[in-house]
Amino acid sequence: MSLITIDSLVKGRNVHPDEAPRIVALWDEIRQLKRERNAFIPAHNYQAAEVQAVADYCGDSFELAVKSRAIASEYVVFCGVRFMAEGCHTLAPERPVYLPSLDALCSLAEVDEDDVLERQEFLRALGRDFSTMTYVNTYASVKALSDSCCTSSNAATIAARLGKRDILFVPDQNLAYQVAIKTKRMYLPPPDPNAFHPKEYRALIDPLIREGERQGLSGCVFAWEGACHVHHEMSERDIHVLRAQDPEAVIIVHGEVRPELQRLADAVLSTSQMVKYVEAHPEKKRFAVLTECGLIVRMELEHPDRQFYKTCRLCQYMKATTLENLLETLRDRPAERLITVPEEVRVGAARAMLRMIELAS
Ligand code: SF4
């Protein structure tokens, strides 16, 4: 049961008072339809607050896929972005999964499978003993090329348990840094994002590999050249300004921010860990949470006794879901919004996702 009410949305200035009757009417219609049709509505932590309010469950992408798999329902209307709906279909293909907006994509997930195959070949030619890990923020076709998936909360655990010296980490270069630090491996920065030139890349990584060996590190993390534009644009200045303004505020960042910010923060957490952190520390009153705004708005509504600095950024893909297209999808189940992947791809992606579940537990 969501703690978000129309009064709290209006009071928090997330909704204009004139808009309140329209939102309440949409909520009522969605809730009634959901019951009648036995549908399940998961919503990502970054969705708009009025969408999260009407969801059956809010969480990070992996929690949502696992939850959707466990809940018996006729169909799923996934309030998130496409790779998440794919993940939900991958784990439970017998249940139809719909995405309310086909504009709900992701800048981070845009990775070409051929580029991954080329990089794997390059590392094999170097004689590296490596596993390929894909962050869940990838499409099924890329997941299928990996040994295991991971989330931002379990990435280091999975990397430690895969049993290989090196990790090719696709696609988030900043989360790759977290994995390297936590597993005592050498972080190898990504190559030029526009074109992979093996010679130039070797000139970049060879001295770092030698340095890692000199330090006795347990291996290397080869970072891919991807980043989430929402988190990657956050700057160290954001944190310096906050520290100067309020030295007592707790600064929490997502693992998708740049390494410089990760080093300056009080904690580096996944979205679900951020929610738990705030709940577990009632004595802390002021927070700056550097991630997408949907989570911060919800935290403000759920914890009116705390103060949250507005350091967040909006993801336009996450905000492509609206109450209107959610209702339309729930009611009409448009064929073009049904999310599927070819079966041979789904099987490969499911193997990588299930390996993550096995290794993380
Ligand atoms: S916040 Fe970043 S990773 Fe998440 S959907 Fe938006 S672009 Fe993708």
PDB file of C-alpha atoms in Angstrom, residues 203-323:
ATOM      1  CA  ALA A 203      48.639   1.865 -24.581  1.00  0.00           C
ATOM      2  CA  LEU A 204      46.091   3.048 -22.003  1.00  0.00           C
ATOM      3  CA  ILE A 205      45.675  -0.197 -20.073  1.00  0.00           C
ATOM      4  CA  ASP A 206      49.076  -1.937 -20.204  1.00  0.00           C
ATOM      5  CA  PRO A 207      50.790   0.371 -17.657  1.00  0.00           C
ATOM      6  CA  LEU A 208      47.746   0.061 -15.364  1.00  0.00           C
ATOM      7  CA  ILE A 209      47.752  -3.735 -15.600  1.00  0.00           C
ATOM      8  CA  ARG A 210      51.454  -3.728 -14.613  1.00  0.00           C
ATOM      9  CA  GLU A 211      50.696  -1.342 -11.752  1.00  0.00           C
ATOM     10  CA  GLY A 212      47.922  -3.651 -10.521  1.00  0.00           C
ATOM     11  CA  GLU A 213      50.344  -6.589 -10.565  1.00  0.00           C
ATOM     12  CA  ARG A 214      52.949  -4.543  -8.680  1.00  0.00           C
ATOM     13  CA  GLN A 215      50.341  -3.756  -6.016  1.00  0.00           C
ATOM     14  CA  GLY A 216      49.377  -7.440  -5.767  1.00  0.00           C
ATOM     15  CA  LEU A 217      45.748  -6.819  -6.782  1.00  0.00           C
ATOM     16  CA  SER A 218      43.593  -9.832  -7.557  1.00  0.00           C
ATOM     17  CA  GLY A 219      42.921  -8.962 -11.214  1.00  0.00           C
ATOM     18  CA  CYS A 220      41.466  -6.253 -13.447  1.00  0.00           C
ATOM     19  CA  VAL A 221      38.062  -4.799 -14.256  1.00  0.00           C
ATOM     20  CA  PHE A 222      37.850  -3.793 -17.907  1.00  0.00           C
ATOM     21  CA  ALA A 223      35.268  -1.000 -18.009  1.00  0.00           C
ATOM     22  CA  TRP A 224      32.920  -0.595 -20.965  1.00  0.00           C
ATOM     23  CA  GLU A 225      32.444   2.881 -22.418  1.00  0.00           C
ATOM     24  CA  GLY A 226      28.810   3.315 -21.314  1.00  0.00           C
ATOM     25  CA  ALA A 227      27.255   5.631 -18.746  1.00  0.00           C
ATOM     26  CA  CYS A 228      23.825   6.715 -17.603  1.00  0.00           C
ATOM     27  CA  HIS A 229      23.510  10.328 -18.775  1.00  0.00           C
ATOM     28  CA  VAL A 230      21.488  11.213 -15.664  1.00  0.00           C
ATOM     29  CA  HIS A 231      24.205  10.165 -13.214  1.00  0.00           C
ATOM     30  CA  HIS A 232      27.267  10.799 -15.366  1.00  0.00           C
ATOM     31  CA  GLU A 233      26.424  14.510 -15.622  1.00  0.00           C
ATOM     32  CA  MET A 234      26.515  15.004 -11.868  1.00  0.00           C
ATOM     33  CA  SER A 235      29.673  16.808 -10.839  1.00  0.00           C
ATOM     34  CA  GLU A 236      32.036  16.987  -7.888  1.00  0.00           C
ATOM     35  CA  ARG A 237      30.968  20.598  -7.531  1.00  0.00           C
ATOM     36  CA  ASP A 238      27.470  19.377  -6.540  1.00  0.00           C
ATOM     37  CA  ILE A 239      29.036  17.659  -3.526  1.00  0.00           C
ATOM     38  CA  HIS A 240      31.485  20.471  -2.628  1.00  0.00           C
ATOM     39  CA  VAL A 241      28.627  23.011  -2.593  1.00  0.00           C
ATOM     40  CA  LEU A 242      26.521  20.745  -0.392  1.00  0.00           C
ATOM     41  CA  ARG A 243      29.349  20.090   2.074  1.00  0.00           C
ATOM     42  CA  ALA A 244      30.022  23.828   2.383  1.00  0.00           C
ATOM     43  CA  GLN A 245      26.342  24.588   2.825  1.00  0.00           C
ATOM     44  CA  ASP A 246      25.530  21.807   5.307  1.00  0.00           C
ATOM     45  CA  PRO A 247      28.461  19.746   6.640  1.00  0.00           C
ATOM     46  CA  GLU A 248      26.081  17.554   8.674  1.00  0.00           C
ATOM     47  CA  ALA A 249      23.930  16.387   5.745  1.00  0.00           C
ATOM     48  CA  VAL A 250      24.424  12.765   4.671  1.00  0.00           C
ATOM     49  CA  ILE A 251      25.491  12.568   1.042  1.00  0.00           C
ATOM     50  CA  ILE A 252      24.454   9.380  -0.739  1.00  0.00           C
ATOM     51  CA  VAL A 253      25.261   8.698  -4.377  1.00  0.00           C
ATOM     52  CA  HIS A 254      24.283   5.966  -6.816  1.00  0.00           C
ATOM     53  CA  GLY A 255      27.004   3.657  -8.165  1.00  0.00           C
ATOM     54  CA  GLU A 256      26.398   5.120 -11.638  1.00  0.00           C
ATOM     55  CA  VAL A 257      27.992   8.488 -10.722  1.00  0.00           C
ATOM     56  CA  ARG A 258      31.624   9.170 -11.645  1.00  0.00           C
ATOM     57  CA  PRO A 259      34.397   7.697  -9.448  1.00  0.00           C
ATOM     58  CA  GLU A 260      35.384  11.188  -8.190  1.00  0.00           C
ATOM     59  CA  LEU A 261      31.905  11.617  -6.704  1.00  0.00           C
ATOM     60  CA  GLN A 262      31.877   8.105  -5.265  1.00  0.00           C
ATOM     61  CA  ARG A 263      35.064   8.953  -3.369  1.00  0.00           C
ATOM     62  CA  LEU A 264      33.552  12.140  -1.923  1.00  0.00           C
ATOM     63  CA  ALA A 265      30.208  10.658  -0.806  1.00  0.00           C
ATOM     64  CA  ASP A 266      29.275   9.193   2.583  1.00  0.00           C
ATOM     65  CA  ALA A 267      27.762   6.122   0.913  1.00  0.00           C
ATOM     66  CA  VAL A 268      27.471   4.593  -2.557  1.00  0.00           C
ATOM     67  CA  LEU A 269      24.188   2.685  -2.787  1.00  0.00           C
ATOM     68  CA  SER A 270      21.616   1.228  -5.188  1.00  0.00           C
ATOM     69  CA  THR A 271      18.141   2.809  -5.213  1.00  0.00           C
ATOM     70  CA  SER A 272      16.645   0.155  -2.948  1.00  0.00           C
ATOM     71  CA  GLN A 273      19.603   0.427  -0.572  1.00  0.00           C
ATOM     72  CA  MET A 274      19.024   4.199  -0.458  1.00  0.00           C
ATOM     73  CA  VAL A 275      15.416   3.649   0.619  1.00  0.00           C
ATOM     74  CA  LYS A 276      16.528   1.207   3.329  1.00  0.00           C
ATOM     75  CA  TYR A 277      19.343   3.500   4.480  1.00  0.00           C
ATOM     76  CA  VAL A 278      16.996   6.432   5.109  1.00  0.00           C
ATOM     77  CA  GLU A 279      14.509   4.151   6.927  1.00  0.00           C
ATOM     78  CA  ALA A 280      17.279   2.630   9.061  1.00  0.00           C
ATOM     79  CA  HIS A 281      18.684   5.985  10.226  1.00  0.00           C
ATOM     80  CA  PRO A 282      15.865   7.942  11.902  1.00  0.00           C
ATOM     81  CA  GLU A 283      18.493   9.981  13.784  1.00  0.00           C
ATOM     82  CA  LYS A 284      19.758  11.514  10.530  1.00  0.00           C
ATOM     83  CA  LYS A 285      17.578  14.389   9.433  1.00  0.00           C
ATOM     84  CA  ARG A 286      19.122  15.875   6.308  1.00  0.00           C
ATOM     85  CA  PHE A 287      20.132  14.079   3.138  1.00  0.00           C
ATOM     86  CA  ALA A 288      21.440  14.813  -0.307  1.00  0.00           C
ATOM     87  CA  VAL A 289      20.689  11.838  -2.522  1.00  0.00           C
ATOM     88  CA  LEU A 290      22.378  12.053  -5.915  1.00  0.00           C
ATOM     89  CA  THR A 291      20.226  10.022  -8.251  1.00  0.00           C
ATOM     90  CA  GLU A 292      17.078  10.369 -10.377  1.00  0.00           C
ATOM     91  CA  CYS A 293      14.367  12.666  -8.950  1.00  0.00           C
ATOM     92  CA  GLY A 294      11.536  10.102  -8.806  1.00  0.00           C
ATOM     93  CA  LEU A 295      13.127   8.405  -5.803  1.00  0.00           C
ATOM     94  CA  ILE A 296      13.725  11.659  -3.943  1.00  0.00           C
ATOM     95  CA  VAL A 297      10.141  12.844  -4.393  1.00  0.00           C
ATOM     96  CA  ARG A 298       8.878   9.544  -2.972  1.00  0.00           C
ATOM     97  CA  MET A 299      11.308   9.693  -0.034  1.00  0.00           C
ATOM     98  CA  GLU A 300      10.144  13.243   0.761  1.00  0.00           C
ATOM     99  CA  LEU A 301       6.520  12.119   0.749  1.00  0.00           C
ATOM    100  CA  GLU A 302       7.247   9.062   2.889  1.00  0.00           C
ATOM    101  CA  HIS A 303       9.509  10.875   5.363  1.00  0.00           C
ATOM    102  CA  PRO A 304       8.041  14.339   5.967  1.00  0.00           C
ATOM    103  CA  ASP A 305      10.232  14.678   9.092  1.00  0.00           C
ATOM    104  CA  ARG A 306      13.437  14.614   6.966  1.00  0.00           C
ATOM    105  CA  GLN A 307      14.913  17.159   4.630  1.00  0.00           C
ATOM    106  CA  PHE A 308      16.165  16.188   1.172  1.00  0.00           C
ATOM    107  CA  TYR A 309      18.299  18.584  -0.831  1.00  0.00           C
ATOM    108  CA  LYS A 310      17.248  18.838  -4.464  1.00  0.00           C
ATOM    109  CA  THR A 311      20.407  17.480  -6.036  1.00  0.00           C
ATOM    110  CA  CYS A 312      18.631  15.003  -8.291  1.00  0.00           C
ATOM    111  CA  ARG A 313      18.287  14.909 -12.096  1.00  0.00           C
ATOM    112  CA  LEU A 314      15.340  13.822 -14.245  1.00  0.00           C
ATOM    113  CA  CYS A 315      15.446  10.884 -16.633  1.00  0.00           C
ATOM    114  CA  GLN A 316      13.160  11.612 -19.584  1.00  0.00           C
ATOM    115  CA  TYR A 317      12.840   7.901 -20.336  1.00  0.00           C
ATOM    116  CA  MET A 318      11.509   7.127 -16.879  1.00  0.00           C
ATOM    117  CA  LYS A 319       9.020   9.958 -17.176  1.00  0.00           C
ATOM    118  CA  ALA A 320       7.634   8.616 -20.466  1.00  0.00           C
ATOM    119  CA  THR A 321       5.176   6.592 -18.360  1.00  0.00           C
ATOM    120  CA  THR A 322       2.107   8.593 -17.396  1.00  0.00           C
ATOM    121  CA  LEU A 323      -1.125   7.702 -15.648  1.00  0.00           C
TER     122      LEU A 323
END
